[in-house]
Amino acid sequence: MPISPSSCFPTSAIVREVGLRDGLQSLSVVMPTQTKLEWIDAAYAAGQREIEVGSFVPARLLPQLADTETLVAHAKRQDGLTVSVLVPNLKGAERALASGADLMLVPLSASHAHSLANLRKTPDEVVAMVGQMRAARDAAGSSMLIEGGVGTAFGCTLQGHVPPQEVLRLMQALLDAGADRVSLADTVGYADPAAVRRLFDEARRLAGDRLCCAHFHDTRGLGLANVLAALETGVSRFDACLAGIGGCPHAPGASGNVSTEDLVFMLESMGIATGVDISRLLALRQKVGVWLPDQPLHGALWQAGLPKTFHSLSVAAA
């Protein structure tokens, strides 16, 4: 039986699936739209209620994500599903508002070098852009949430050290500019549990409940350990990619997001309910292996299988 969660852990957590965006953007293949729709439906059937379905970027830059409007329209038909998209600029925000998605994630890199490589803007120029997005959102009368995601929060393969105080300054600047909430991301897998605890504790003191999500990569095998450290600071929403795919095209070595199935298994084993049926999730993971036959896939649970002693909280509650 799963253990009861420690008093320092939340009783439930949300795993936001970002494989359709963060995962596929790093691959050279273009997954057919119909296959992506099947992925969305299967993830929903497994109990996932937050999915990042794509990004509004020019198709010539990322043809893997050219069908985002179609994916948003399809996903919005699922009752109770929060549909999010990534937007890198004002044009993307306009397309997001027109699409009817529930949330736009605006990436901001705390690394000056990575920010210029990824968005061709300085971090403070991105903050100013978020202010314009907020004005456009409000003028449209939209209820879409704006999440400012602070990336390279623990270091950068291009720049190296990223001062924690700079991360916190930019996080506060995003809130001041009009972001509804903020998240922190270890874009290149540099974080360790002690660093995660320190930074998320300080971020919580500044942002309170508006610090909404953590995004970790498992590049050096510390993804789940960093999730545990963030859990101890009160974070209860985590990004993850099915089969651990993903990475940033503009951050060398930024491979391997935390695997959705491994993360759900860890949380449920700890007594933290996710609402996800792991057996259905593993069935979807098998399909992804068929859909992406020549791509590197990751994850320990897929290799070992569920323990015979495991009982899912979420299946028992269904």
CSV table of C-alpha atoms in Angstrom, one decimal:
chain,number,residue,atom,x,y,z
A,1,MET,CA,0.0,0.0,0.0
A,2,PRO,CA,1.2,3.6,-0.6
A,3,ILE,CA,2.5,5.3,2.5
A,4,SER,CA,0.7,8.4,3.9
A,5,PRO,CA,2.4,11.6,2.7
A,6,SER,CA,4.6,13.4,5.1
A,7,SER,CA,3.1,16.5,6.6
A,8,CYS,CA,5.6,18.6,4.6
A,9,PHE,CA,4.2,17.1,1.3
A,10,PRO,CA,0.9,18.0,-0.4
A,11,THR,CA,-1.8,15.3,-0.5
A,12,SER,CA,-2.2,15.7,-4.2
A,13,ALA,CA,-0.2,17.0,-7.1
A,14,ILE,CA,-0.7,17.8,-10.8
A,15,VAL,CA,1.5,16.5,-13.5
A,16,ARG,CA,1.3,18.7,-16.6
A,17,GLU,CA,2.1,16.8,-19.7
A,18,VAL,CA,4.5,18.8,-22.0
A,19,GLY,CA,5.6,16.0,-24.3
A,20,LEU,CA,3.6,17.3,-27.2
A,21,ARG,CA,5.5,20.6,-27.1
A,22,ASP,CA,8.8,20.3,-25.1
A,23,GLY,CA,9.2,16.7,-26.1
A,24,LEU,CA,8.5,16.9,-29.8
A,25,GLN,CA,10.2,20.2,-30.5
A,26,SER,CA,13.6,18.6,-29.8
A,27,LEU,CA,13.1,15.7,-32.3
A,28,SER,CA,13.9,15.8,-36.0
A,29,VAL,CA,10.7,13.9,-37.0
A,30,VAL,CA,7.3,15.5,-37.4
A,31,MET,CA,4.6,13.5,-35.7
A,32,PRO,CA,1.3,13.5,-37.8
A,33,THR,CA,-1.5,15.6,-36.4
A,34,GLN,CA,-3.9,12.6,-36.1
A,35,THR,CA,-1.3,10.8,-34.0
A,36,LYS,CA,-1.0,13.9,-31.7
A,37,LEU,CA,-4.8,13.9,-31.3
A,38,GLU,CA,-4.7,10.3,-30.3
A,39,TRP,CA,-2.0,11.1,-27.7
A,40,ILE,CA,-4.2,13.9,-26.3
A,41,ASP,CA,-7.2,11.6,-26.0
A,42,ALA,CA,-5.2,8.8,-24.4
A,43,ALA,CA,-3.6,11.1,-21.9
A,44,TYR,CA,-7.0,12.5,-21.0
A,45,ALA,CA,-8.4,9.0,-20.7
A,46,ALA,CA,-5.5,8.1,-18.3
A,47,GLY,CA,-6.6,11.0,-16.0
A,48,GLN,CA,-4.2,13.8,-17.1
A,49,ARG,CA,-6.0,17.1,-16.8
A,50,GLU,CA,-3.3,19.6,-17.8
A,51,ILE,CA,-1.6,19.3,-21.2
A,52,GLU,CA,0.7,21.7,-23.1
A,53,VAL,CA,-0.3,20.8,-26.6
A,54,GLY,CA,2.1,23.0,-28.6
A,55,SER,CA,3.6,26.4,-29.3
A,56,PHE,CA,2.7,29.3,-31.5
A,57,VAL,CA,6.0,29.7,-33.3
A,58,PRO,CA,6.6,30.1,-37.0
A,59,ALA,CA,6.2,26.8,-38.8
A,60,ARG,CA,9.5,27.3,-40.7
A,61,LEU,CA,11.3,27.4,-37.3
A,62,LEU,CA,9.6,24.4,-35.7
A,63,PRO,CA,7.5,22.4,-38.2
A,64,GLN,CA,7.0,19.8,-35.4
A,65,LEU,CA,4.6,22.3,-33.8
A,66,ALA,CA,2.8,23.8,-36.9
A,67,ASP,CA,-0.6,22.3,-36.1
A,68,THR,CA,-1.0,23.8,-32.6
A,69,GLU,CA,-4.3,25.5,-33.5
A,70,THR,CA,-5.8,22.2,-34.5
A,71,LEU,CA,-4.6,20.5,-31.3
A,72,VAL,CA,-6.0,23.3,-29.1
A,73,ALA,CA,-9.4,23.1,-30.8
A,74,HIS,CA,-9.5,19.3,-30.3
A,75,ALA,CA,-8.2,19.4,-26.7
A,76,LYS,CA,-10.8,22.0,-25.7
A,77,ARG,CA,-13.5,19.5,-26.4
A,78,GLN,CA,-12.4,17.4,-23.4
A,79,ASP,CA,-14.3,18.4,-20.3
A,80,GLY,CA,-12.2,19.7,-17.5
A,81,LEU,CA,-8.9,19.7,-19.5
A,82,THR,CA,-6.7,22.7,-19.0
A,83,VAL,CA,-5.0,23.4,-22.4
A,84,SER,CA,-1.8,25.3,-22.4
A,85,VAL,CA,0.5,26.6,-25.1
A,86,LEU,CA,3.9,28.2,-25.2
A,87,VAL,CA,4.2,31.7,-26.8
A,88,PRO,CA,7.6,33.3,-27.5
A,89,ASN,CA,6.4,36.7,-28.8
A,90,LEU,CA,3.4,39.0,-29.3
A,91,LYS,CA,2.3,37.4,-32.5
A,92,GLY,CA,2.3,34.1,-30.7
A,93,ALA,CA,0.2,35.6,-27.9
A,94,GLU,CA,-2.3,36.9,-30.5
A,95,ARG,CA,-2.6,33.4,-32.0
A,96,ALA,CA,-3.0,31.9,-28.5
A,97,LEU,CA,-5.8,34.3,-27.6
A,98,ALA,CA,-7.6,33.5,-30.9
A,99,SER,CA,-7.2,29.8,-30.3
A,100,GLY,CA,-9.1,29.7,-27.0
A,101,ALA,CA,-6.4,28.0,-25.0
A,102,ASP,CA,-6.7,28.2,-21.3
A,103,LEU,CA,-3.1,29.3,-20.5
A,104,MET,CA,-0.2,30.8,-22.3
A,105,LEU,CA,3.3,30.0,-21.0
A,106,VAL,CA,5.8,32.8,-21.8
A,107,PRO,CA,9.4,31.5,-21.5
A,108,LEU,CA,12.0,33.9,-20.0
A,109,SER,CA,15.6,32.8,-19.6
A,110,ALA,CA,17.4,34.1,-16.6
A,111,SER,CA,20.6,33.5,-18.6
A,112,HIS,CA,21.3,36.5,-20.8
A,113,ALA,CA,23.2,34.4,-23.3
A,114,HIS,CA,20.4,31.8,-23.6
A,115,SER,CA,17.7,34.4,-23.8
A,116,LEU,CA,19.4,36.0,-26.8
A,117,ALA,CA,19.9,32.6,-28.4
A,118,ASN,CA,16.3,31.4,-27.7
A,119,LEU,CA,14.2,34.5,-28.1
A,120,ARG,CA,16.6,37.1,-29.5
A,121,LYS,CA,15.6,39.3,-26.6
A,122,THR,CA,17.2,40.2,-23.3
A,123,PRO,CA,15.5,38.9,-20.2
A,124,ASP,CA,14.2,42.5,-19.4
A,125,GLU,CA,12.9,42.8,-23.0
A,126,VAL,CA,10.9,39.6,-22.4
A,127,VAL,CA,9.5,41.2,-19.2
A,128,ALA,CA,8.3,44.2,-21.1
A,129,MET,CA,6.7,41.9,-23.7
A,130,VAL,CA,4.7,40.2,-21.0
A,131,GLY,CA,3.3,43.6,-20.1
A,132,GLN,CA,2.1,44.0,-23.7
A,133,MET,CA,0.7,40.5,-23.7
A,134,ARG,CA,-1.2,41.3,-20.5
A,135,ALA,CA,-2.7,44.4,-22.0
A,136,ALA,CA,-3.7,42.5,-25.2
A,137,ARG,CA,-5.3,39.8,-23.0
A,138,ASP,CA,-7.2,42.3,-20.9
A,139,ALA,CA,-8.3,44.3,-24.0
A,140,ALA,CA,-9.7,41.1,-25.6
A,141,GLY,CA,-11.7,40.3,-22.4
A,142,SER,CA,-10.1,36.9,-22.3
A,143,SER,CA,-9.8,34.8,-19.1
A,144,MET,CA,-6.6,33.1,-20.4
A,145,LEU,CA,-3.9,32.8,-17.7
A,146,ILE,CA,-0.4,34.1,-18.4
A,147,GLU,CA,2.4,32.1,-16.8
A,148,GLY,CA,5.9,33.4,-16.8
A,149,GLY,CA,8.3,30.6,-16.9
A,150,VAL,CA,11.8,31.5,-15.7
A,151,GLY,CA,14.2,29.0,-17.4
A,152,THR,CA,17.9,28.3,-16.8
A,153,ALA,CA,17.2,29.1,-13.2
A,154,PHE,CA,20.0,26.9,-11.9
A,155,GLY,CA,22.6,27.6,-14.6
A,156,CYS,CA,23.2,27.6,-18.3
A,157,THR,CA,25.3,25.7,-20.8
A,158,LEU,CA,26.0,28.9,-22.7
A,159,GLN,CA,26.6,31.3,-19.8
A,160,GLY,CA,27.5,29.1,-16.9
A,161,HIS,CA,26.5,30.5,-13.5
A,162,VAL,CA,23.1,32.3,-13.2
A,163,PRO,CA,22.9,34.2,-9.9
A,164,PRO,CA,19.8,33.2,-7.8
A,165,GLN,CA,19.1,36.8,-7.1
A,166,GLU,CA,18.8,37.5,-10.8
A,167,VAL,CA,16.3,34.6,-11.1
A,168,LEU,CA,14.2,36.1,-8.3
A,169,ARG,CA,14.4,39.6,-9.7
A,170,LEU,CA,13.1,38.4,-13.0
A,171,MET,CA,10.4,36.3,-11.4
A,172,GLN,CA,9.2,39.3,-9.5
A,173,ALA,CA,9.4,41.5,-12.6
A,174,LEU,CA,7.2,39.1,-14.5
A,175,LEU,CA,4.5,39.3,-11.8
A,176,ASP,CA,4.8,43.1,-11.7
A,177,ALA,CA,4.4,43.2,-15.5
A,178,GLY,CA,1.1,41.3,-15.3
A,179,ALA,CA,1.8,37.6,-15.3
A,180,ASP,CA,-0.8,35.8,-13.3
A,181,ARG,CA,1.6,33.2,-12.1
A,182,VAL,CA,5.2,32.1,-12.4
A,183,SER,CA,7.2,28.9,-12.6
A,184,LEU,CA,10.9,27.9,-12.4
A,185,ALA,CA,12.7,25.6,-14.8
A,186,ASP,CA,16.0,23.8,-14.7
A,187,THR,CA,16.4,24.0,-18.5
A,188,VAL,CA,19.7,22.2,-18.7
A,189,GLY,CA,19.7,19.8,-15.8
A,190,TYR,CA,22.1,21.7,-13.6
A,191,ALA,CA,20.0,21.7,-10.4
A,192,ASP,CA,20.6,19.6,-7.3
A,193,PRO,CA,18.1,19.0,-4.4
A,194,ALA,CA,19.8,21.5,-2.1
A,195,ALA,CA,19.9,24.2,-4.7
A,196,VAL,CA,16.2,23.5,-5.5
A,197,ARG,CA,15.2,23.8,-1.9
A,198,ARG,CA,17.0,27.1,-1.4
A,199,LEU,CA,15.7,28.8,-4.6
A,200,PHE,CA,12.1,27.6,-4.3
A,201,ASP,CA,12.0,28.6,-0.6
A,202,GLU,CA,13.1,32.1,-1.6
A,203,ALA,CA,10.7,32.2,-4.6
A,204,ARG,CA,7.8,31.1,-2.4
A,205,ARG,CA,8.5,33.9,0.0
A,206,LEU,CA,8.3,36.4,-2.9
A,207,ALA,CA,5.5,34.9,-5.0
A,208,GLY,CA,3.4,32.9,-2.5
A,209,ASP,CA,0.8,30.8,-4.3
A,210,ARG,CA,1.6,32.5,-7.6
A,211,LEU,CA,4.6,30.2,-7.8
A,212,CYS,CA,2.7,27.5,-9.5
A,213,CYS,CA,5.0,24.9,-11.2
A,214,ALA,CA,8.5,23.3,-11.4
A,215,HIS,CA,10.1,22.0,-14.6
A,216,PHE,CA,13.1,19.7,-14.2
A,217,HIS,CA,15.2,17.8,-16.7
A,218,ASP,CA,16.8,14.5,-15.8
A,219,THR,CA,19.9,15.2,-17.8
A,220,ARG,CA,22.2,14.1,-15.0
A,221,GLY,CA,19.9,11.7,-13.2
A,222,LEU,CA,18.6,14.1,-10.5
A,223,GLY,CA,15.2,14.9,-12.0
A,224,LEU,CA,13.1,13.1,-9.4
A,225,ALA,CA,15.3,14.0,-6.6
A,226,ASN,CA,14.8,17.7,-7.5
A,227,VAL,CA,11.0,17.1,-7.7
A,228,LEU,CA,11.2,15.7,-4.1
A,229,ALA,CA,13.0,18.8,-3.0
A,230,ALA,CA,10.5,21.1,-4.6
A,231,LEU,CA,7.6,19.1,-3.0
A,232,GLU,CA,9.1,19.9,0.4
A,233,THR,CA,8.8,23.6,-0.4
A,234,GLY,CA,5.1,23.3,-1.2
A,235,VAL,CA,5.1,22.9,-5.0
A,236,SER,CA,2.4,20.7,-6.2
A,237,ARG,CA,2.5,21.0,-10.0
A,238,PHE,CA,5.2,19.6,-12.2
A,239,ASP,CA,5.9,19.5,-15.9
A,240,ALA,CA,6.9,16.1,-17.4
A,241,CYS,CA,7.3,14.4,-20.7
A,242,LEU,CA,6.0,10.9,-21.5
A,243,ALA,CA,9.1,8.7,-22.1
A,244,GLY,CA,11.3,11.4,-20.8
A,245,ILE,CA,11.7,13.0,-24.3
A,246,GLY,CA,12.5,16.7,-24.7
A,247,GLY,CA,15.1,19.4,-24.6
A,248,CYS,CA,15.8,22.9,-25.7
A,249,PRO,CA,17.1,23.4,-29.3
A,250,HIS,CA,19.1,26.4,-28.1
A,251,ALA,CA,20.6,24.9,-25.0
A,252,PRO,CA,23.3,22.3,-25.9
A,253,GLY,CA,23.0,19.2,-23.7
A,254,ALA,CA,19.6,20.0,-22.4
A,255,SER,CA,18.2,16.5,-22.9
A,256,GLY,CA,15.7,14.4,-21.1
A,257,ASN,CA,12.8,15.9,-19.3
A,258,VAL,CA,11.5,14.1,-16.2
A,259,SER,CA,9.5,11.1,-17.4
A,260,THR,CA,5.8,11.4,-16.8
A,261,GLU,CA,5.3,7.8,-15.9
A,262,ASP,CA,8.2,7.8,-13.4
A,263,LEU,CA,7.0,10.9,-11.8
A,264,VAL,CA,3.4,9.7,-11.4
A,265,PHE,CA,4.7,6.4,-10.0
A,266,MET,CA,6.9,8.2,-7.4
A,267,LEU,CA,4.1,10.5,-6.3
A,268,GLU,CA,1.5,7.8,-6.1
A,269,SER,CA,3.9,5.6,-4.2
A,270,MET,CA,4.4,8.4,-1.7
A,271,GLY,CA,0.7,8.7,-1.1
A,272,ILE,CA,0.3,11.8,-3.2
A,273,ALA,CA,-2.7,11.5,-5.5
A,274,THR,CA,-2.3,12.5,-9.1
A,275,GLY,CA,-5.6,11.4,-10.6
A,276,VAL,CA,-3.6,9.4,-13.2
A,277,ASP,CA,-4.2,5.7,-14.0
A,278,ILE,CA,-0.6,4.5,-14.4
A,279,SER,CA,-1.6,1.3,-16.3
A,280,ARG,CA,-3.3,3.5,-19.0
A,281,LEU,CA,-0.3,5.9,-18.9
A,282,LEU,CA,2.1,3.0,-19.6
A,283,ALA,CA,-0.2,1.8,-22.4
A,284,LEU,CA,0.2,5.3,-24.0
A,285,ARG,CA,3.9,5.2,-23.4
A,286,GLN,CA,4.0,1.9,-25.5
A,287,LYS,CA,2.2,3.7,-28.3
A,288,VAL,CA,4.7,6.6,-28.2
A,289,GLY,CA,7.4,4.0,-28.7
A,290,VAL,CA,5.6,2.8,-31.8
A,291,TRP,CA,5.1,6.4,-33.0
A,292,LEU,CA,8.7,7.4,-32.5
A,293,PRO,CA,10.5,4.1,-33.3
A,294,ASP,CA,14.0,5.6,-34.0
A,295,GLN,CA,14.0,8.2,-31.2
A,296,PRO,CA,15.7,7.9,-27.8
A,297,LEU,CA,13.1,7.2,-25.1
A,298,HIS,CA,13.8,7.1,-21.4
A,299,GLY,CA,12.2,6.1,-18.1
A,300,ALA,CA,12.9,3.5,-15.5
A,301,LEU,CA,9.3,2.3,-14.8
A,302,TRP,CA,8.9,1.3,-18.4
A,303,GLN,CA,11.9,-1.0,-18.1
A,304,ALA,CA,11.1,-2.5,-14.7
A,305,GLY,CA,7.3,-2.5,-14.6
A,306,LEU,CA,5.1,-1.8,-11.7
A,307,PRO,CA,5.9,-3.7,-8.4
A,308,LYS,CA,3.4,-6.4,-7.4
A,309,THR,CA,2.9,-4.5,-4.1
A,310,PHE,CA,1.9,-1.2,-5.8
A,311,HIS,CA,-1.7,0.1,-5.5
A,312,SER,CA,-2.6,3.4,-7.1
A,313,LEU,CA,-4.4,6.0,-5.0
A,314,SER,CA,-6.0,7.4,-8.1
A,315,VAL,CA,-7.3,4.1,-9.4
A,316,ALA,CA,-8.7,3.2,-5.9
A,317,ALA,CA,-10.5,6.6,-5.7
A,318,ALA,CA,-12.0,6.3,-9.3
